[in-house]
XYZ file of C-alpha atoms in Angstrom:
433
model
C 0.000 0.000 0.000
C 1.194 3.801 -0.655
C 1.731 6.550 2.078
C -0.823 7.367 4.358
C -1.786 6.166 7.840
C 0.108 3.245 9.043
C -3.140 2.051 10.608
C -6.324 2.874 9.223
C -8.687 3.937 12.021
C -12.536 2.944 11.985
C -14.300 5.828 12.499
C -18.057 5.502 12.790
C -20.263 9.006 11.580
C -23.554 9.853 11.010
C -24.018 9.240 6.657
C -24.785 12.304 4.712
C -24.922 11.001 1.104
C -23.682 12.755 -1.877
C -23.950 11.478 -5.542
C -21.345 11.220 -7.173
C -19.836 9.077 -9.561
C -18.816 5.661 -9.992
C -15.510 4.791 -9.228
C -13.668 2.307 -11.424
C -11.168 0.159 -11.426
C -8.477 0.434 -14.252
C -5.899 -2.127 -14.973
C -1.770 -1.362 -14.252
C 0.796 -4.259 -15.755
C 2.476 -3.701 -12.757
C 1.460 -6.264 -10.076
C 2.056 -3.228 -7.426
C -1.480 -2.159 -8.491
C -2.735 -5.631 -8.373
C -1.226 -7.112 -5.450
C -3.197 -7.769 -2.184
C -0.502 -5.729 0.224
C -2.546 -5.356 3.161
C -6.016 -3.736 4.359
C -4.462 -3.624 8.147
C -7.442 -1.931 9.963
C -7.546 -1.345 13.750
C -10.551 -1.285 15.540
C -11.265 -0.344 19.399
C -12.710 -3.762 19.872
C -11.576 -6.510 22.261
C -12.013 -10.550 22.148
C -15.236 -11.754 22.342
C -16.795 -12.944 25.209
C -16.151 -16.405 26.640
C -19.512 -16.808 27.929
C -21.470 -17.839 25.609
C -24.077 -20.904 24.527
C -22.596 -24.741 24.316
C -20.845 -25.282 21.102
C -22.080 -27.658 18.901
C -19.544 -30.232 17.154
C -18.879 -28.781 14.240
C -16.671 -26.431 12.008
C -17.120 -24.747 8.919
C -14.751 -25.450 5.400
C -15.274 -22.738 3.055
C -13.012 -23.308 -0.222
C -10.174 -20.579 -1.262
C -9.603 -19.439 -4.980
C -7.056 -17.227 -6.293
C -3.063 -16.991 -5.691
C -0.292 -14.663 -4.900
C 0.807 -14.380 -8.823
C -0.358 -13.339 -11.362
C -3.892 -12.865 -9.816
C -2.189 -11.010 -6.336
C -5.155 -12.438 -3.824
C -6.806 -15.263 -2.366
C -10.381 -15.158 -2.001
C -13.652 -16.779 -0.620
C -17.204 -17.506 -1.867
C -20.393 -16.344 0.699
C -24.117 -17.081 0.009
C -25.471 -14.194 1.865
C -29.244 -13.119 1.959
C -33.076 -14.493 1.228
C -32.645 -16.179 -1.141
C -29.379 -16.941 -0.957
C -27.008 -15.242 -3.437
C -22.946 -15.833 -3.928
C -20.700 -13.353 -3.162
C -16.568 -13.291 -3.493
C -15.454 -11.618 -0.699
C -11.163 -10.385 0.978
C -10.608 -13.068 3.952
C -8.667 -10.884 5.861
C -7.564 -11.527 9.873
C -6.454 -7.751 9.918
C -9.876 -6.401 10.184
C -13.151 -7.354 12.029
C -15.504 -5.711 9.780
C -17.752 -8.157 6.885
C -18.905 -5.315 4.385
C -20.489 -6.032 0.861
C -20.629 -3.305 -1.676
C -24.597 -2.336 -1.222
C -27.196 -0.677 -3.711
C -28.683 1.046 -1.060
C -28.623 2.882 -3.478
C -24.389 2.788 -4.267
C -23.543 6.344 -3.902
C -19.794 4.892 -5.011
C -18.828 1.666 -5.332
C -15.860 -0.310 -7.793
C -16.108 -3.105 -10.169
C -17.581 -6.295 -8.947
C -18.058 -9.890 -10.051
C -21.836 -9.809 -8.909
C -24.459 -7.014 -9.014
C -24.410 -5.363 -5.156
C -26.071 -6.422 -2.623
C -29.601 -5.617 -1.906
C -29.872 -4.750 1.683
C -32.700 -5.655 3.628
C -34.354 -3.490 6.307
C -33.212 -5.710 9.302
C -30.485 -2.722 11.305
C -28.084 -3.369 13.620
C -29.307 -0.554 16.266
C -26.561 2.360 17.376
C -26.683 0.753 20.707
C -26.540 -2.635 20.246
C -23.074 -4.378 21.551
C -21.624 -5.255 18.282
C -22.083 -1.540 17.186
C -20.415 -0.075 19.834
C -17.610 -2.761 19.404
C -16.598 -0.748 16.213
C -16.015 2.294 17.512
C -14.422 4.259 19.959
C -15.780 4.389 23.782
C -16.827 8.214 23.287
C -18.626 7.831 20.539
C -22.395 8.955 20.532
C -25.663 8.102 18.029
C -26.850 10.799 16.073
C -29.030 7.652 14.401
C -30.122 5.735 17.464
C -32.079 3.298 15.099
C -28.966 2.444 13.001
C -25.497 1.641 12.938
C -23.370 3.977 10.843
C -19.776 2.982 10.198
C -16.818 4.322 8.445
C -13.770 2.122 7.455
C -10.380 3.722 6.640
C -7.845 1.198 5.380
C -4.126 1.861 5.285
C -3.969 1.454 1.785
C -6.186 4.263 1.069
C -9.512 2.815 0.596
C -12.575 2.957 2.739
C -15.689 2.090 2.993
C -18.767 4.029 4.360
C -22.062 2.647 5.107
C -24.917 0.857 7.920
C -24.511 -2.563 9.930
C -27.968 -4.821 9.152
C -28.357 -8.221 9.507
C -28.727 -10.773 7.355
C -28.841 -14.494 6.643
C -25.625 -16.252 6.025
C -25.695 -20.262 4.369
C -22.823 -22.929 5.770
C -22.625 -26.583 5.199
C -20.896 -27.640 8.578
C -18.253 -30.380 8.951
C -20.991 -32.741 10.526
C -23.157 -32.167 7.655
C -25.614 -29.847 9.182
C -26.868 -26.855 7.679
C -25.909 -23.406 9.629
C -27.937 -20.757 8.835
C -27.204 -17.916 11.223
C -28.518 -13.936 10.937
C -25.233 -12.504 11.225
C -24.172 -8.705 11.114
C -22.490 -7.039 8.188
C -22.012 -3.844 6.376
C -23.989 -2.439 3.868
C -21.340 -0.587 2.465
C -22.902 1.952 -0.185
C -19.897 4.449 -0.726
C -16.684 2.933 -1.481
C -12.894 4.450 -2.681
C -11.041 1.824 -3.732
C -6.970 2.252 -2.000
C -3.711 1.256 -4.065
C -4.358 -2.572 -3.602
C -8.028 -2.834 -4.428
C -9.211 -5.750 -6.387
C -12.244 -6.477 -8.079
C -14.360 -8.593 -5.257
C -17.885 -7.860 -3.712
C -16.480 -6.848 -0.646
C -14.201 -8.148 2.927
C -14.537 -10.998 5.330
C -13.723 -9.427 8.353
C -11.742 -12.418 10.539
C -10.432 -10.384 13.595
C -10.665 -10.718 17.168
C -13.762 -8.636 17.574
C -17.093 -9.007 18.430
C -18.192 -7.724 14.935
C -16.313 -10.289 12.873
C -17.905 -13.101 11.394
C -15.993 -16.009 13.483
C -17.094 -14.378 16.938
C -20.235 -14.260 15.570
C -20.752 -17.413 15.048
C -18.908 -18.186 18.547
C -21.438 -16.244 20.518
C -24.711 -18.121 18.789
C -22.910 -21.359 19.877
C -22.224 -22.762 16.547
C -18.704 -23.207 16.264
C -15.523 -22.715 18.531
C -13.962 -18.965 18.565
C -11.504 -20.442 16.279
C -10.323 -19.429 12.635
C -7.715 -20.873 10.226
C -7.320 -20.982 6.613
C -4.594 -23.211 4.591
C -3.336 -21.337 1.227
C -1.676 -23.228 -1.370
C 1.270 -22.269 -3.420
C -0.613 -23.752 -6.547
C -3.254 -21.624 -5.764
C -6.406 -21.992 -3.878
C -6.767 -23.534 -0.724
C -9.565 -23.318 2.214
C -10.572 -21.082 5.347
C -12.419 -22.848 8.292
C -14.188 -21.773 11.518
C -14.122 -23.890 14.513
C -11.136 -26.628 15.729
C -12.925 -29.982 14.441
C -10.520 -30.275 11.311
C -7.226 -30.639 12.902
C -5.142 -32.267 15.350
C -4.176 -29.781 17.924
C -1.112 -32.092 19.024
C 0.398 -31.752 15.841
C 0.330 -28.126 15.490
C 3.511 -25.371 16.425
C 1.690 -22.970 18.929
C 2.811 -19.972 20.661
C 0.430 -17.489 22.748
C -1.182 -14.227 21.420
C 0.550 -11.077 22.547
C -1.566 -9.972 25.380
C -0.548 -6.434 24.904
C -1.993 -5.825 21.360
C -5.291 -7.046 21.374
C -6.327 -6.150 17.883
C -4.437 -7.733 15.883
C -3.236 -11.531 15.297
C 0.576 -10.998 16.914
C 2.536 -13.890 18.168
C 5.022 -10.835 19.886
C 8.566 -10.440 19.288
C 10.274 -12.564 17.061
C 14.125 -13.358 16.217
C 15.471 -13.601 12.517
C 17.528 -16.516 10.950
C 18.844 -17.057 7.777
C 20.251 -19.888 6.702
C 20.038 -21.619 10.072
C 22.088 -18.695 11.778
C 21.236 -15.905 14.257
C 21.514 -12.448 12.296
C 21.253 -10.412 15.429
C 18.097 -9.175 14.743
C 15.645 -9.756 17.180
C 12.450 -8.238 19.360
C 10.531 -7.994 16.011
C 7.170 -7.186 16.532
C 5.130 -9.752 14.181
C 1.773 -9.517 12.955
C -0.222 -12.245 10.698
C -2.468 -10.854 8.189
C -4.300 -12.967 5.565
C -5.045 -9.537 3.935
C -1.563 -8.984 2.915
C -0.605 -10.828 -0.280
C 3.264 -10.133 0.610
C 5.372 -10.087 3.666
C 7.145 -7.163 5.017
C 10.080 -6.350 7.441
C 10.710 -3.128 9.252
C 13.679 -0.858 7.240
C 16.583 -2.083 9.553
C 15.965 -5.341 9.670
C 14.809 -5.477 5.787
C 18.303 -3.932 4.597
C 19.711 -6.720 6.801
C 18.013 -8.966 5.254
C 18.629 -8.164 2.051
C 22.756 -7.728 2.862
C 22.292 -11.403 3.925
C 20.698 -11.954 0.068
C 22.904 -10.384 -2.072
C 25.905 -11.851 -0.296
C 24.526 -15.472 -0.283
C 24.247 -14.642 -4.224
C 27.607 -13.278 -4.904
C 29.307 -15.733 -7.341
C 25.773 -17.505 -8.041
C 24.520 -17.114 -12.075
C 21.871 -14.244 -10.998
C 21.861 -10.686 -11.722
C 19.658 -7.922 -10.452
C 17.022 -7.395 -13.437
C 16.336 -3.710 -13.337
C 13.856 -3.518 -15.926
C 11.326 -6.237 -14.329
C 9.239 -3.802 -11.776
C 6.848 -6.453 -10.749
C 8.490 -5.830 -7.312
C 10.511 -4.034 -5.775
C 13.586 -6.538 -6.301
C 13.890 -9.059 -8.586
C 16.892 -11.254 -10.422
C 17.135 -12.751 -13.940
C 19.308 -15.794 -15.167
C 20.628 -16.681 -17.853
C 17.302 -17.761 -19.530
C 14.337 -16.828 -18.266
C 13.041 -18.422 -15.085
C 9.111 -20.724 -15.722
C 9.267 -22.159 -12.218
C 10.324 -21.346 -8.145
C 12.210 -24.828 -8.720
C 14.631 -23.462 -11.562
C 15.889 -21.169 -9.223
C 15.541 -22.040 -5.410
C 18.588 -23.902 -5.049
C 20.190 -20.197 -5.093
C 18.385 -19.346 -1.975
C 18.157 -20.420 1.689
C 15.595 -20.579 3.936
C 14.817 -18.162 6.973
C 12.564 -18.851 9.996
C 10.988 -16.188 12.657
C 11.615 -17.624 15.738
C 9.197 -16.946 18.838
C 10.759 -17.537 21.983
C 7.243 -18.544 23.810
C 6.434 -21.695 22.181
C 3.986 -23.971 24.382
C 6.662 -27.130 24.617
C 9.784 -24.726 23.139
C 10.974 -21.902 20.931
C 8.121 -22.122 17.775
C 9.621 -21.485 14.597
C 8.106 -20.288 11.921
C 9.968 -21.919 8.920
C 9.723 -19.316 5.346
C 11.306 -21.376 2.355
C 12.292 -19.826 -1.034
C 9.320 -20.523 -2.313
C 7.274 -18.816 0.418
C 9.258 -15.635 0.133
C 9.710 -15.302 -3.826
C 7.587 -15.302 -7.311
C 8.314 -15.585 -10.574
C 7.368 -13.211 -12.926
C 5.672 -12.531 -16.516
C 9.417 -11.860 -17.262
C 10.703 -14.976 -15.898
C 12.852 -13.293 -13.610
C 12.715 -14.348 -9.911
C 11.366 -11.484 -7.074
C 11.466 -10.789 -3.717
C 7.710 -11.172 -1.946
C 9.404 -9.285 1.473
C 8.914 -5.822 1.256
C 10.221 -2.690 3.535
C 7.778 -2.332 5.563
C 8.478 1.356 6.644
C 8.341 2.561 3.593
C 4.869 1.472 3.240
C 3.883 2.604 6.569
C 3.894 0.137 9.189
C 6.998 1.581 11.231
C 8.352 -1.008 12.817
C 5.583 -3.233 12.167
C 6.886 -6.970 10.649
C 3.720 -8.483 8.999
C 3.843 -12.437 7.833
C 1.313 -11.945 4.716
C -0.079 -15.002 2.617
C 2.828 -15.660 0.743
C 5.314 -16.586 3.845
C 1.867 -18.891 4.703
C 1.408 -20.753 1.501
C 1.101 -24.423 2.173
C 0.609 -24.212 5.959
C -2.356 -24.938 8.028
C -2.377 -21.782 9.909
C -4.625 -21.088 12.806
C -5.940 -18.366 15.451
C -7.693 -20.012 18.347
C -9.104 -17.162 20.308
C -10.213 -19.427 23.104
C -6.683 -20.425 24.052
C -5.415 -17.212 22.912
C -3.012 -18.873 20.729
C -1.541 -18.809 16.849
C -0.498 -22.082 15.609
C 0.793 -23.747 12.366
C 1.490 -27.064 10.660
C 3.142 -28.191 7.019
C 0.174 -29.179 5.422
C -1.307 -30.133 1.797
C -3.822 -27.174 1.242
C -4.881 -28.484 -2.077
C -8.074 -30.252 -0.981
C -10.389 -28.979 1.814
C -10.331 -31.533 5.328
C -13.524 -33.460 7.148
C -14.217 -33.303 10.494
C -10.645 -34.425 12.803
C -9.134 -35.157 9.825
C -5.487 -32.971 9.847
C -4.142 -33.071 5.997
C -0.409 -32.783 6.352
């Protein structure tokens, strides 16, 4: 994402609408336009409660399409409404918000795959907990009878509109149907940021009481528990609930206690190539809304150092004409595949020093940190984060979490991962490794 705010704040106003018109969506060759860099929002809400109803046995698989190249975004298909209609929507664990672009009427909204969403007249009240969940303590209703919102992403975009209810349609792991009235935004004034892409709208998977997995938590129908498995050959699947893996066979370290609104497993330690680089207390972040992964300046130029000199003598060259990121390296002949070339690279792992049995490491191989591009060359898929406005900020985005079962259990206040084949949705207990 460009300049701007390093963290979007949600801001919730009373809606004064103004026409005005459309806004599109226009095409750039460069995947810097394309690419699903983050929509990092932060919200005043907390962790939902833990009282709640008994939880039935059951999870929720949802399917993944899309991929970090050449499309720049993973995404996930919602039947939403009376009847039910399909919708392709951003998962994304960096926000707690579920909007859908909304011809209430659409004062502005971007290119879709479906026509908007119809909303129904079903509001989420100003005072209702979910509402105030959104926004800051101080707030007050100028609407008492609805739930006006504003979203500012760091990217640039936002989205303005009213929380309503509305019917959602799951097939659960036990083969019951789940058909919940969950909340979501009716979002009927949209400007799209630097990494927009052409969906209906977000899935917000946070740790608030707004976002869909708490939702479903506090009705009782799954466990406050969400996950999602991306694969490098594209697609994968998101889940809600713990009934589709085996807990004993998963790398878990606890939540950082003292930033409760995003998914953080705290401070982190850098190795490449199996060796300490000194770099270390690096606050770490996972974000399923960030297509790449980004270090803060000082450690990414140490990174980088560590690059270049492991590829001093190797049959690579900096290719200056390929901007399809920020760095990227050509051979001989043009690359087709991350196997031509990954012998020229090592792996590097963030370690957490917190792990439930010991230290968890998070393991990032070559081809969970690079992409080849249109031009065959081979690029870099870590970015400096402080240039794009995190500060010091290190997010692990869904390239560093291609084929990995990764998972945020907000019960045990715990991240966890797991090698895993991603390439075919799991039943119930069933762990695919």
């Amino acid at each position: 994402m460009g300049g701007g705010k390093i963290i979007g704040m949600v801001i919730f106003v009373a809606v004064s609408v103004a026409v005005s018109a459309a806004a599109g969506y226009g095409d750039n060759q460069q995947l810097q336009q394309q690419q699903k860099w983050w929509k990092w929002m932060s919200s005043g809400s907390a962790a939902s409660s833990s009282v709640v109803k008994p939880v039935v046995s059951s999870s929720i698989v949802l399917p993944l399409y899309g991929n970090i190249y050449p499309i720049g975004y993973y995404y996930v298909q919602l039947n939403i409404g009376q009847p039910s209609k399909p919708y392709f929507l951003d998962p994304d664990t960096g926000s707690d918000l579920t909007w859908l672009q909304c011809d209430a009427p659409c004062v502005r909204c971007t290119r879709a795959p479906h026509p908007f969403y119809k909303p129904n007249n079903d509001l989420v009240p100003c005072k209702d907990p979910l509402c105030a969940s959104l926004h800051h303590v101080d707030y007050k209703c100028e609407s008492p009878e609805q739930c006006d919102y504003q979203v500012d992403y760091a990217d640039g975009g936002s989205s303005l509109g009213v929380l309503l209810n509305d019917v959602f349609h799951f097939n659960g792991t036990s083969g019951a149907r789940i058909i919940p009235r969950l909340a979501l935004g009716c979002g009927y004034d949209q400007l799209p940021g630097q990494s927009h892409h052409p969906l209906d709208g977000v899935l917000g998977l946070g740790k608030g009481k707004a976002s869909i997995v708490s939702q479903l938590h506090s009705k009782g129908l799954v466990r406050n528990v969400v996950g999602h498995c991306l694969s490098g050959r594209g697609g994968g699947f998101l889940f809600f609930g713990d009934e589709v893996y085996d807990s004993s066979r998963i790398v878990w370290t606890p939540m950082a206690h003292d930033r409760m609104k995003h998914y953080s497993a705290g401070s982190g330690e850098l190795i490449f190539g199996g060796k300490a680089t000194g770099f270390k207390n690096l606050f770490v972040v996972f974000d399923s809304g960030s297509s790449f992964s980004y270090l803060n300046s000082q450690t990414y130029q140490g990174f980088i150092s560590l690059l270049k000199k492991e590829l001093n003598g190797k049959p690579l060259k900096e290719a200056k004409d390929d901007y399809t990121l920020p760095l990227c390296w050509k051979g001989r002949r043009p690359f087709k595949t991350i196997n031509d070339v990954k012998k020229y690279f090592k792996n590097f792992v963030l370690s957490f020093p917190h792990g439930w049995k010991s230290k968890a490491h998070f393991e990032i191989p070559p081809e969970s940190y690079l992409i080849i591009s249109s031009k065959g060359s081979v690029c870099l898929g870590v970015l400096n984060g402080t240039e794009a406005g995190l500060q010091n900020v290190n997010l692990i985005g869904d390239i560093s979490m291609q084929d990995k079962m990764v998972i945020y259990d907000n019960e045990k206040q715990a991240i966890g991962w797991s090698p895993a084949n991603c390439d075919r949705p799991p039943k119930s207990n069933n762990m695919i490794m």
